[in-house]
mmCIF file of C-alpha atoms in Angstrom:
data_model
loop_
_atom_site.group_PDB
_atom_site.id
_atom_site.type_symbol
_atom_site.label_atom_id
_atom_site.label_comp_id
_atom_site.label_asym_id
_atom_site.label_seq_id
_atom_site.Cartn_x
_atom_site.Cartn_y
_atom_site.Cartn_z
ATOM 1 C CA MET A 13 -117.539 -59.621 207.389
ATOM 2 C CA THR A 14 -117.622 -60.139 203.653
ATOM 3 C CA LYS A 15 -115.685 -63.163 202.474
ATOM 4 C CA VAL A 16 -113.338 -62.492 199.573
ATOM 5 C CA LYS A 17 -113.219 -65.292 197.073
ATOM 6 C CA VAL A 18 -109.674 -66.200 196.083
ATOM 7 C CA LYS A 19 -109.447 -67.322 192.486
ATOM 8 C CA LYS A 20 -107.398 -70.480 192.042
ATOM 9 C CA TYR A 21 -105.356 -70.548 188.844
ATOM 10 C CA GLY A 22 -104.303 -74.182 189.067
ATOM 11 C CA SER A 23 -100.907 -75.637 188.201
ATOM 12 C CA TYR A 24 -98.390 -74.127 185.791
ATOM 13 C CA TRP A 25 -99.263 -76.531 182.979
ATOM 14 C CA GLU A 26 -102.967 -75.861 183.387
ATOM 15 C CA ARG A 27 -102.363 -72.126 183.087
ATOM 16 C CA ASN A 28 -100.110 -72.752 180.085
ATOM 17 C CA GLU A 29 -102.808 -74.848 178.427
ATOM 18 C CA LYS A 30 -105.412 -72.130 179.023
ATOM 19 C CA SER A 31 -103.082 -69.542 177.449
ATOM 20 C CA GLY A 32 -102.590 -71.669 174.354
ATOM 21 C CA GLY A 33 -98.906 -72.322 175.125
ATOM 22 C CA TYR A 34 -98.086 -68.607 175.429
ATOM 23 C CA LEU A 35 -96.895 -68.885 179.064
ATOM 24 C CA LEU A 36 -94.349 -71.592 178.221
ATOM 25 C CA LYS A 37 -93.079 -69.694 175.165
ATOM 26 C CA LYS A 38 -92.700 -66.536 177.236
ATOM 27 C CA ASP A 39 -90.746 -68.303 179.988
ATOM 28 C CA ILE A 40 -88.476 -70.035 177.467
ATOM 29 C CA GLY A 41 -87.826 -66.714 175.734
ATOM 30 C CA ASN A 42 -86.977 -65.040 179.051
ATOM 31 C CA PHE A 43 -84.652 -67.913 179.965
ATOM 32 C CA ILE A 44 -82.830 -67.714 176.617
ATOM 33 C CA PHE A 45 -82.519 -63.927 176.985
ATOM 34 C CA LYS A 46 -80.982 -64.317 180.459
ATOM 35 C CA ILE A 47 -78.513 -66.927 179.172
ATOM 36 C CA CYS A 48 -77.469 -64.677 176.275
ATOM 37 C CA ARG A 49 -77.100 -61.694 178.606
ATOM 38 C CA PHE A 50 -74.985 -63.732 181.007
ATOM 39 C CA VAL A 51 -72.711 -64.989 178.208
ATOM 40 C CA LEU A 52 -72.312 -61.465 176.814
ATOM 41 C CA LEU A 53 -71.531 -59.880 180.198
ATOM 42 C CA PHE A 54 -69.210 -62.728 181.156
ATOM 43 C CA GLY A 55 -67.356 -62.383 177.855
ATOM 44 C CA MET A 56 -66.959 -58.633 178.296
ATOM 45 C CA CYS A 57 -65.745 -59.032 181.869
ATOM 46 C CA PHE A 58 -63.344 -61.772 180.799
ATOM 47 C CA LEU A 59 -61.856 -59.589 178.054
ATOM 48 C CA ILE A 60 -61.264 -56.821 180.607
ATOM 49 C CA LEU A 61 -60.050 -58.944 183.523
ATOM 50 C CA GLN A 62 -58.111 -61.649 181.659
ATOM 51 C CA PRO A 63 -54.995 -59.511 180.953
ATOM 52 C CA ILE A 64 -54.911 -58.335 184.576
ATOM 53 C CA LEU A 65 -55.316 -61.879 185.894
ATOM 54 C CA ASN A 66 -52.504 -63.040 183.597
ATOM 55 C CA LYS A 67 -50.198 -60.329 184.939
ATOM 56 C CA ILE A 68 -51.025 -61.281 188.520
ATOM 57 C CA SER A 69 -50.344 -64.941 187.760
ATOM 58 C CA VAL A 70 -47.036 -64.257 185.999
ATOM 59 C CA SER A 71 -45.882 -61.958 188.798
ATOM 60 C CA PHE A 72 -45.933 -64.872 191.273
ATOM 61 C CA MET A 73 -44.095 -67.372 189.016
ATOM 62 C CA GLU A 74 -40.538 -68.520 189.497
ATOM 63 C CA GLN A 75 -38.243 -68.527 186.477
ATOM 64 C CA GLN A 76 -38.658 -72.269 185.936
ATOM 65 C CA ASP A 77 -42.429 -71.774 185.589
ATOM 66 C CA LEU A 78 -41.903 -69.027 183.024
ATOM 67 C CA TYR A 79 -40.012 -71.419 180.740
ATOM 68 C CA ASN A 80 -42.345 -74.361 181.354
ATOM 69 C CA PRO A 81 -44.881 -74.691 178.486
ATOM 70 C CA ILE A 82 -47.232 -76.649 180.729
ATOM 71 C CA VAL A 83 -47.685 -73.740 183.163
ATOM 72 C CA ILE A 84 -50.181 -71.270 181.716
ATOM 73 C CA SER A 85 -52.266 -69.498 184.341
ATOM 74 C CA ILE A 86 -51.579 -71.078 187.739
ATOM 75 C CA PRO A 87 -47.955 -71.115 188.965
ATOM 76 C CA LEU A 88 -46.489 -74.386 190.150
ATOM 77 C CA HIS A 89 -43.932 -72.589 192.309
ATOM 78 C CA PHE A 90 -45.195 -69.424 194.014
ATOM 79 C CA THR A 91 -42.681 -66.732 194.865
ATOM 80 C CA GLY A 92 -42.652 -63.104 195.964
ATOM 81 C CA GLU A 93 -39.127 -62.423 194.715
ATOM 82 C CA ASN A 94 -40.433 -60.770 191.569
ATOM 83 C CA TYR A 95 -42.097 -58.066 193.664
ATOM 84 C CA GLN A 96 -38.943 -57.508 195.700
ATOM 85 C CA LEU A 97 -36.828 -57.236 192.547
ATOM 86 C CA ALA A 98 -39.304 -54.970 190.708
ATOM 87 C CA ALA A 99 -39.625 -52.680 193.733
ATOM 88 C CA LYS A 100 -35.833 -52.469 194.024
ATOM 89 C CA ILE A 101 -35.303 -51.710 190.325
ATOM 90 C CA MET A 102 -38.098 -49.136 190.214
ATOM 91 C CA LYS A 103 -37.043 -47.512 193.522
ATOM 92 C CA TYR A 104 -40.652 -48.080 194.437
ATOM 93 C CA GLY A 105 -40.595 -46.412 197.846
ATOM 94 C CA GLU A 106 -39.153 -43.145 196.554
ATOM 95 C CA GLY A 107 -41.277 -43.230 193.403
ATOM 96 C CA LEU A 108 -44.446 -43.939 195.391
ATOM 97 C CA LYS A 109 -43.789 -40.970 197.672
ATOM 98 C CA ASN A 110 -43.021 -38.544 194.817
ATOM 99 C CA SER A 111 -45.958 -39.734 192.704
ATOM 100 C CA ALA A 112 -48.367 -39.516 195.642
ATOM 101 C CA ILE A 113 -47.359 -35.934 196.475
ATOM 102 C CA ILE A 114 -47.442 -34.690 192.874
ATOM 103 C CA SER A 115 -50.571 -36.590 191.852
ATOM 104 C CA LEU A 116 -52.608 -35.624 194.923
ATOM 105 C CA THR A 117 -51.709 -31.932 194.850
ATOM 106 C CA ILE A 118 -52.267 -31.606 191.112
ATOM 107 C CA ALA A 119 -55.539 -33.563 191.305
ATOM 108 C CA ILE A 120 -56.822 -31.213 194.033
ATOM 109 C CA LEU A 121 -55.723 -28.124 192.068
ATOM 110 C CA GLN A 122 -57.223 -29.351 188.794
ATOM 111 C CA THR A 123 -60.500 -30.319 190.443
ATOM 112 C CA ALA A 124 -60.839 -26.942 192.177
ATOM 113 C CA MET A 125 -60.090 -24.852 189.089
ATOM 114 C CA CYS A 126 -62.158 -26.968 186.687
ATOM 115 C CA THR A 127 -65.109 -26.849 189.110
ATOM 116 C CA LEU A 128 -65.028 -23.053 189.079
ATOM 117 C CA VAL A 129 -64.741 -22.859 185.287
ATOM 118 C CA GLY A 130 -67.403 -25.517 184.714
ATOM 119 C CA TYR A 131 -69.817 -23.703 187.032
ATOM 120 C CA GLY A 132 -69.182 -20.478 185.142
ATOM 121 C CA PHE A 133 -70.002 -22.122 181.816
ATOM 122 C CA ALA A 134 -73.172 -23.654 183.265
ATOM 123 C CA ARG A 135 -74.632 -20.577 184.962
ATOM 124 C CA PHE A 136 -73.250 -17.316 183.554
ATOM 125 C CA ASN A 137 -73.355 -15.552 180.213
ATOM 126 C CA PHE A 138 -70.226 -13.682 179.155
ATOM 127 C CA PRO A 139 -68.730 -12.435 175.883
ATOM 128 C CA LEU A 140 -67.563 -15.129 173.441
ATOM 129 C CA LYS A 141 -68.934 -17.886 175.688
ATOM 130 C CA LYS A 142 -69.456 -20.320 172.791
ATOM 131 C CA PHE A 143 -65.966 -19.603 171.469
ATOM 132 C CA TRP A 144 -64.339 -20.351 174.824
ATOM 133 C CA PHE A 145 -66.406 -23.501 175.222
ATOM 134 C CA GLY A 146 -65.211 -24.517 171.751
ATOM 135 C CA CYS A 147 -61.682 -24.068 173.060
ATOM 136 C CA VAL A 148 -62.572 -26.477 175.866
ATOM 137 C CA PHE A 149 -63.626 -29.053 173.271
ATOM 138 C CA ALA A 150 -60.404 -28.425 171.363
ATOM 139 C CA LEU A 151 -58.504 -29.135 174.569
ATOM 140 C CA ILE A 152 -60.296 -32.498 174.750
ATOM 141 C CA ILE A 153 -59.770 -33.442 171.110
ATOM 142 C CA ILE A 154 -56.216 -32.253 170.419
ATOM 143 C CA PRO A 155 -53.606 -34.617 171.920
ATOM 144 C CA PRO A 156 -50.888 -33.040 174.103
ATOM 145 C CA GLN A 157 -48.201 -34.350 171.736
ATOM 146 C CA ALA A 158 -49.370 -31.795 169.165
ATOM 147 C CA PHE A 159 -48.026 -28.877 171.211
ATOM 148 C CA SER A 160 -45.238 -30.637 173.131
ATOM 149 C CA SER A 161 -42.526 -28.653 171.333
ATOM 150 C CA SER A 162 -44.163 -25.365 172.276
ATOM 151 C CA LEU A 163 -44.451 -26.439 175.906
ATOM 152 C CA PHE A 164 -40.819 -27.546 175.954
ATOM 153 C CA LEU A 165 -39.563 -24.224 174.593
ATOM 154 C CA HIS A 166 -41.951 -22.157 176.726
ATOM 155 C CA PHE A 167 -40.957 -23.677 180.055
ATOM 156 C CA SER A 168 -37.282 -23.946 179.113
ATOM 157 C CA ASN A 169 -37.265 -20.172 178.526
ATOM 158 C CA PHE A 170 -40.033 -19.081 180.859
ATOM 159 C CA ASP A 171 -40.724 -15.379 181.154
ATOM 160 C CA ILE A 172 -43.643 -13.059 181.953
ATOM 161 C CA LEU A 173 -43.796 -9.989 179.716
ATOM 162 C CA GLY A 174 -39.996 -9.915 179.628
ATOM 163 C CA ILE A 175 -39.754 -9.124 183.368
ATOM 164 C CA PHE A 176 -37.317 -11.912 184.302
ATOM 165 C CA LYS A 177 -35.028 -11.170 181.383
ATOM 166 C CA ALA A 178 -35.015 -7.460 182.200
ATOM 167 C CA VAL A 179 -34.228 -8.057 185.886
ATOM 168 C CA LYS A 180 -31.902 -11.063 185.758
ATOM 169 C CA GLY A 181 -30.668 -10.797 182.185
ATOM 170 C CA THR A 182 -31.936 -14.279 181.319
ATOM 171 C CA THR A 183 -35.113 -16.319 181.280
ATOM 172 C CA LEU A 184 -36.026 -19.082 183.728
ATOM 173 C CA ASN A 185 -35.670 -22.785 183.018
ATOM 174 C CA LEU A 186 -38.557 -24.463 184.834
ATOM 175 C CA ARG A 187 -37.876 -27.925 183.463
ATOM 176 C CA GLY A 188 -36.715 -30.455 186.009
ATOM 177 C CA SER A 189 -39.379 -29.406 188.524
ATOM 178 C CA ALA A 190 -43.122 -29.775 189.035
ATOM 179 C CA ILE A 191 -43.756 -26.024 188.611
ATOM 180 C CA PRO A 192 -44.909 -26.381 184.954
ATOM 181 C CA TYR A 193 -47.416 -28.999 186.153
ATOM 182 C CA TYR A 194 -48.905 -26.605 188.697
ATOM 183 C CA LEU A 195 -48.968 -23.634 186.331
ATOM 184 C CA MET A 196 -50.822 -25.620 183.660
ATOM 185 C CA SER A 197 -53.249 -27.084 186.196
ATOM 186 C CA PHE A 198 -53.952 -23.654 187.710
ATOM 187 C CA THR A 199 -54.843 -22.277 184.256
ATOM 188 C CA CYS A 200 -56.955 -25.368 183.357
ATOM 189 C CA MET A 201 -54.479 -26.423 180.659
ATOM 190 C CA GLY A 202 -53.314 -29.555 182.432
ATOM 191 C CA LEU A 203 -53.824 -33.180 181.508
ATOM 192 C CA LYS A 204 -57.491 -33.834 180.519
ATOM 193 C CA ASN A 205 -58.703 -30.557 182.060
ATOM 194 C CA GLY A 206 -61.082 -29.971 179.150
ATOM 195 C CA LEU A 207 -62.912 -33.193 180.009
ATOM 196 C CA TYR A 208 -63.286 -32.204 183.672
ATOM 197 C CA ILE A 209 -64.705 -28.803 182.727
ATOM 198 C CA TYR A 210 -67.232 -30.454 180.427
ATOM 199 C CA LEU A 211 -68.336 -32.978 183.064
ATOM 200 C CA VAL A 212 -68.745 -30.302 185.747
ATOM 201 C CA ARG A 213 -70.667 -28.063 183.351
ATOM 202 C CA GLN A 214 -73.066 -30.886 182.469
ATOM 203 C CA PHE A 215 -73.640 -31.688 186.132
ATOM 204 C CA PHE A 216 -74.467 -28.101 187.137
ATOM 205 C CA ARG A 217 -76.786 -27.669 184.145
ATOM 206 C CA ASN A 218 -78.893 -30.531 185.507
ATOM 207 C CA ILE A 219 -79.346 -28.781 188.889
ATOM 208 C CA PRO A 220 -82.445 -26.510 188.998
ATOM 209 C CA VAL A 221 -81.710 -22.783 189.007
ATOM 210 C CA ASP A 222 -84.425 -22.390 191.680
ATOM 211 C CA LEU A 223 -81.929 -23.438 194.354
ATOM 212 C CA GLU A 224 -79.667 -20.499 193.594
ATOM 213 C CA GLU A 225 -82.546 -18.062 193.209
ATOM 214 C CA ALA A 226 -83.882 -19.075 196.630
ATOM 215 C CA ALA A 227 -80.424 -18.511 198.104
ATOM 216 C CA TYR A 228 -80.219 -15.064 196.479
ATOM 217 C CA VAL A 229 -83.611 -14.162 197.970
ATOM 218 C CA ASP A 230 -82.326 -15.196 201.412
ATOM 219 C CA GLY A 231 -79.419 -12.798 201.046
ATOM 220 C CA CYS A 232 -76.595 -15.051 199.840
ATOM 221 C CA GLY A 233 -74.132 -13.642 197.325
ATOM 222 C CA MET A 234 -72.801 -15.552 194.325
ATOM 223 C CA LEU A 235 -69.698 -16.845 196.082
ATOM 224 C CA LYS A 236 -71.537 -17.873 199.248
ATOM 225 C CA THR A 237 -74.233 -19.580 197.169
ATOM 226 C CA PHE A 238 -71.603 -21.479 195.220
ATOM 227 C CA VAL A 239 -69.730 -22.602 198.330
ATOM 228 C CA ARG A 240 -72.675 -23.428 200.612
ATOM 229 C CA ILE A 241 -75.375 -24.522 198.149
ATOM 230 C CA MET A 242 -73.814 -25.768 194.905
ATOM 231 C CA LEU A 243 -70.619 -27.436 196.102
ATOM 232 C CA PRO A 244 -72.412 -29.843 198.494
ATOM 233 C CA GLU A 245 -74.695 -30.832 195.599
ATOM 234 C CA ALA A 246 -71.668 -31.384 193.364
ATOM 235 C CA LYS A 247 -69.826 -33.837 195.618
ATOM 236 C CA PRO A 248 -70.309 -36.799 193.214
ATOM 237 C CA ILE A 249 -68.908 -35.031 190.142
ATOM 238 C CA ILE A 250 -66.092 -33.475 192.166
ATOM 239 C CA THR A 251 -65.170 -36.944 193.407
ATOM 240 C CA SER A 252 -65.172 -38.302 189.859
ATOM 241 C CA CYS A 253 -63.033 -35.470 188.495
ATOM 242 C CA PHE A 254 -60.614 -35.954 191.378
ATOM 243 C CA LEU A 255 -60.372 -39.683 190.673
ATOM 244 C CA PHE A 256 -59.911 -39.147 186.928
ATOM 245 C CA SER A 257 -57.212 -36.557 187.563
ATOM 246 C CA LEU A 258 -55.451 -38.718 190.142
ATOM 247 C CA VAL A 259 -55.412 -41.802 187.912
ATOM 248 C CA TRP A 260 -54.263 -40.009 184.759
ATOM 249 C CA GLN A 261 -51.627 -38.075 186.667
ATOM 250 C CA TRP A 262 -50.449 -41.236 188.428
ATOM 251 C CA THR A 263 -49.912 -43.135 185.172
ATOM 252 C CA ASP A 264 -48.781 -40.180 183.046
ATOM 253 C CA GLY A 265 -45.432 -40.617 181.373
ATOM 254 C CA PHE A 266 -45.588 -37.889 178.723
ATOM 255 C CA TYR A 267 -45.622 -34.759 180.899
ATOM 256 C CA SER A 268 -43.423 -36.459 183.501
ATOM 257 C CA LYS A 269 -40.599 -36.947 181.006
ATOM 258 C CA LEU A 270 -41.197 -33.561 179.395
ATOM 259 C CA PHE A 271 -41.068 -31.506 182.612
ATOM 260 C CA ILE A 272 -39.784 -33.390 185.632
ATOM 261 C CA GLY A 273 -36.996 -35.395 184.028
ATOM 262 C CA GLY A 274 -34.729 -36.998 186.648
ATOM 263 C CA LYS A 275 -37.170 -37.209 189.576
ATOM 264 C CA VAL A 276 -38.215 -40.794 190.338
ATOM 265 C CA LEU A 277 -41.895 -41.471 189.624
ATOM 266 C CA VAL A 278 -43.666 -44.812 189.376
ATOM 267 C CA SER A 279 -44.863 -44.113 185.812
ATOM 268 C CA THR A 280 -41.416 -43.266 184.430
ATOM 269 C CA SER A 281 -39.819 -46.117 186.392
ATOM 270 C CA LEU A 282 -42.200 -48.617 184.828
ATOM 271 C CA ALA A 283 -41.444 -47.345 181.319
ATOM 272 C CA SER A 284 -37.733 -48.119 181.781
ATOM 273 C CA ILE A 285 -37.988 -51.205 183.981
ATOM 274 C CA VAL A 286 -36.842 -53.654 181.275
ATOM 275 C CA ASP A 287 -33.663 -51.668 180.558
ATOM 276 C CA ALA A 288 -33.086 -51.179 184.282
ATOM 277 C CA LEU A 289 -33.410 -54.953 184.752
ATOM 278 C CA GLY A 290 -30.537 -55.600 182.336
ATOM 279 C CA VAL A 291 -28.373 -52.991 184.066
ATOM 280 C CA TYR A 292 -29.178 -54.488 187.476
ATOM 281 C CA ILE A 293 -28.297 -58.036 186.401
ATOM 282 C CA ALA A 294 -25.066 -56.818 184.786
ATOM 283 C CA ARG A 295 -24.095 -55.028 188.004
ATOM 284 C CA GLU A 296 -24.911 -58.025 190.191
ATOM 285 C CA THR A 297 -23.111 -60.562 187.979
ATOM 286 C CA GLY A 298 -20.161 -58.330 187.080
ATOM 287 C CA ALA A 299 -20.761 -58.710 183.336
ATOM 288 C CA SER A 300 -20.976 -55.888 180.827
ATOM 289 C CA ASN A 301 -24.377 -54.720 179.607
ATOM 290 C CA ALA A 302 -23.616 -56.041 176.148
ATOM 291 C CA GLN A 303 -23.044 -59.558 177.529
ATOM 292 C CA VAL A 304 -26.275 -59.668 179.522
ATOM 293 C CA GLY A 305 -29.214 -61.161 177.715
ATOM 294 C CA VAL A 306 -32.485 -61.050 179.628
ATOM 295 C CA SER A 307 -35.056 -63.488 178.325
ATOM 296 C CA THR A 308 -38.340 -62.156 177.049
ATOM 297 C CA GLN A 309 -40.323 -64.296 179.496
ATOM 298 C CA TYR A 310 -38.425 -63.013 182.517
ATOM 299 C CA SER A 311 -38.497 -59.369 181.448
ATOM 300 C CA ASN A 312 -42.264 -59.648 180.815
ATOM 301 C CA ALA A 313 -42.693 -61.143 184.284
ATOM 302 C CA ILE A 314 -40.878 -58.211 185.923
ATOM 303 C CA LEU A 315 -42.830 -55.757 183.739
ATOM 304 C CA SER A 316 -46.117 -57.373 184.809
ATOM 305 C CA THR A 317 -45.035 -57.201 188.435
ATOM 306 C CA GLY A 318 -44.219 -53.499 188.101
ATOM 307 C CA THR A 319 -47.613 -52.899 186.512
ATOM 308 C CA ILE A 320 -49.370 -54.539 189.465
ATOM 309 C CA LEU A 321 -47.356 -52.400 191.881
ATOM 310 C CA ILE A 322 -48.533 -49.243 190.105
ATOM 311 C CA VAL A 323 -52.175 -50.274 189.725
ATOM 312 C CA PHE A 324 -52.685 -51.477 193.304
ATOM 313 C CA PRO A 325 -52.716 -48.035 195.072
ATOM 314 C CA ILE A 326 -55.158 -46.655 192.503
ATOM 315 C CA LEU A 327 -57.390 -49.693 192.914
ATOM 316 C CA VAL A 328 -57.521 -49.143 196.670
ATOM 317 C CA VAL A 329 -58.511 -45.479 196.175
ATOM 318 C CA TYR A 330 -61.239 -46.457 193.690
ATOM 319 C CA LEU A 331 -62.745 -49.038 196.048
ATOM 320 C CA PHE A 332 -63.320 -46.337 198.678
ATOM 321 C CA ALA A 333 -64.790 -43.842 196.175
ATOM 322 C CA GLN A 334 -66.724 -46.254 193.955
ATOM 323 C CA LYS A 335 -70.213 -45.206 195.087
ATOM 324 C CA ALA A 336 -69.676 -41.487 194.456
ATOM 325 C CA PHE A 337 -67.949 -42.230 191.140
ATOM 326 C CA VAL A 338 -70.820 -44.305 189.741
ATOM 327 C CA GLU A 339 -73.391 -41.782 191.013
ATOM 328 C CA SER A 340 -71.678 -38.875 189.271
ATOM 329 C CA ILE A 341 -71.353 -40.663 185.939
ATOM 330 C CA SER A 342 -75.083 -41.471 185.946
ATOM 331 C CA SER A 343 -76.079 -37.895 186.824
ATOM 332 C CA THR A 344 -73.918 -35.830 184.413
ATOM 333 C CA GLY A 345 -76.329 -36.396 181.508
ATOM 334 C CA ILE A 346 -75.902 -35.058 177.978
ATOM 335 C CA LYS A 347 -77.924 -31.858 178.236
ATOM 336 C CA MET A 348 -76.555 -29.353 175.713
#
C-alpha cells in the first residue's frame, strides 16, 4: 500500500501570512458583502411586510388603544370585535361565497382559454400572427378604464348581428350579472388575459419541439399531443396563470362595479366599508347619518380589518401553490 502524504497547511494566521494578508482581506470582504446583502434584503422585506404587520396590529386594537399615542405597534388591549364588526358590515359570509364562485370559475375559464391561445402563438404559423400578437401586447398595456364606456354600452345593449332585436324587439341588458365576465374571459378579453397569453407562449417556446415531433411519429394528433404531452409539462405555468387570475379577480373592483352592480362581493364591500360603518353606527345608535362622526383612527382600524379578511383566503391558496408558482416564474424566460 502506498502511503499518501497529507499536506498540513497550519493555522489560519500562518496561511494568511504566507498569502501576504490576502486571505484575511478576502474573508473581511466576504463578511462585509454578507452584512450589506442582509441589510438590503431585510430592508426590502421590511418595506413590503411593515404595512401588512401594521394592519394586523391595528385590527386587534380596542378603541382606547387607537387614541393612545403611546401604543404604536403592539396593542395593550387585544380584541376580536373589530373582525366581528367588519364581517357584519361587509356581509362577509355572503360576499365570500359569491367571490369564491365567480373568481374560481372565471380563473379556470381564463386559464383554459389563454393556455390554448398561448400554445397557438408558440407553435403555429397563421396569417397576421405578428399583428395579433401585437394586439395581445396592446391588451397588456392599455388599461381597462380606457374602454370602460364601450363595455358599458355594449353589455347594456347586447346583441349578436341584430338577432335579439329582430326576435324580441329589443336588445339584452346583461349588466347586473356575471355573464359579461364569462363572455370576456371566454374570448380572452378579460382582466389581464394578455399577460397570461404572453406567459404561456414564453413557456411553450422553451419546450423542445422534439417532444411533439416524437408524439406525431407515434401516431398522436395535434389535440392528443397537446392534451397528453404538452399540458403535463405546462403544469407550473398553468398554476401561475390560475393564481394570477384568481387574485386579480378576487380583488377586482372595476369590473365588479361595472357589470355585477348590486351583488355582494368582498372587493366591492371593502371599497364601501367606511361609509357602511357610518350607516351601521347611525342605525345602532338611532342618530341620523349627518350626526354620526366616525373618527379617522376607528374607520382606519375597520378598513385594515376588512383588508386582512380579504387577503387571508388568497394567502392560504398561495401557500399551497407556492412551489409551482416559483417554478413557473423561473422557467418562462424571455425568449422572443
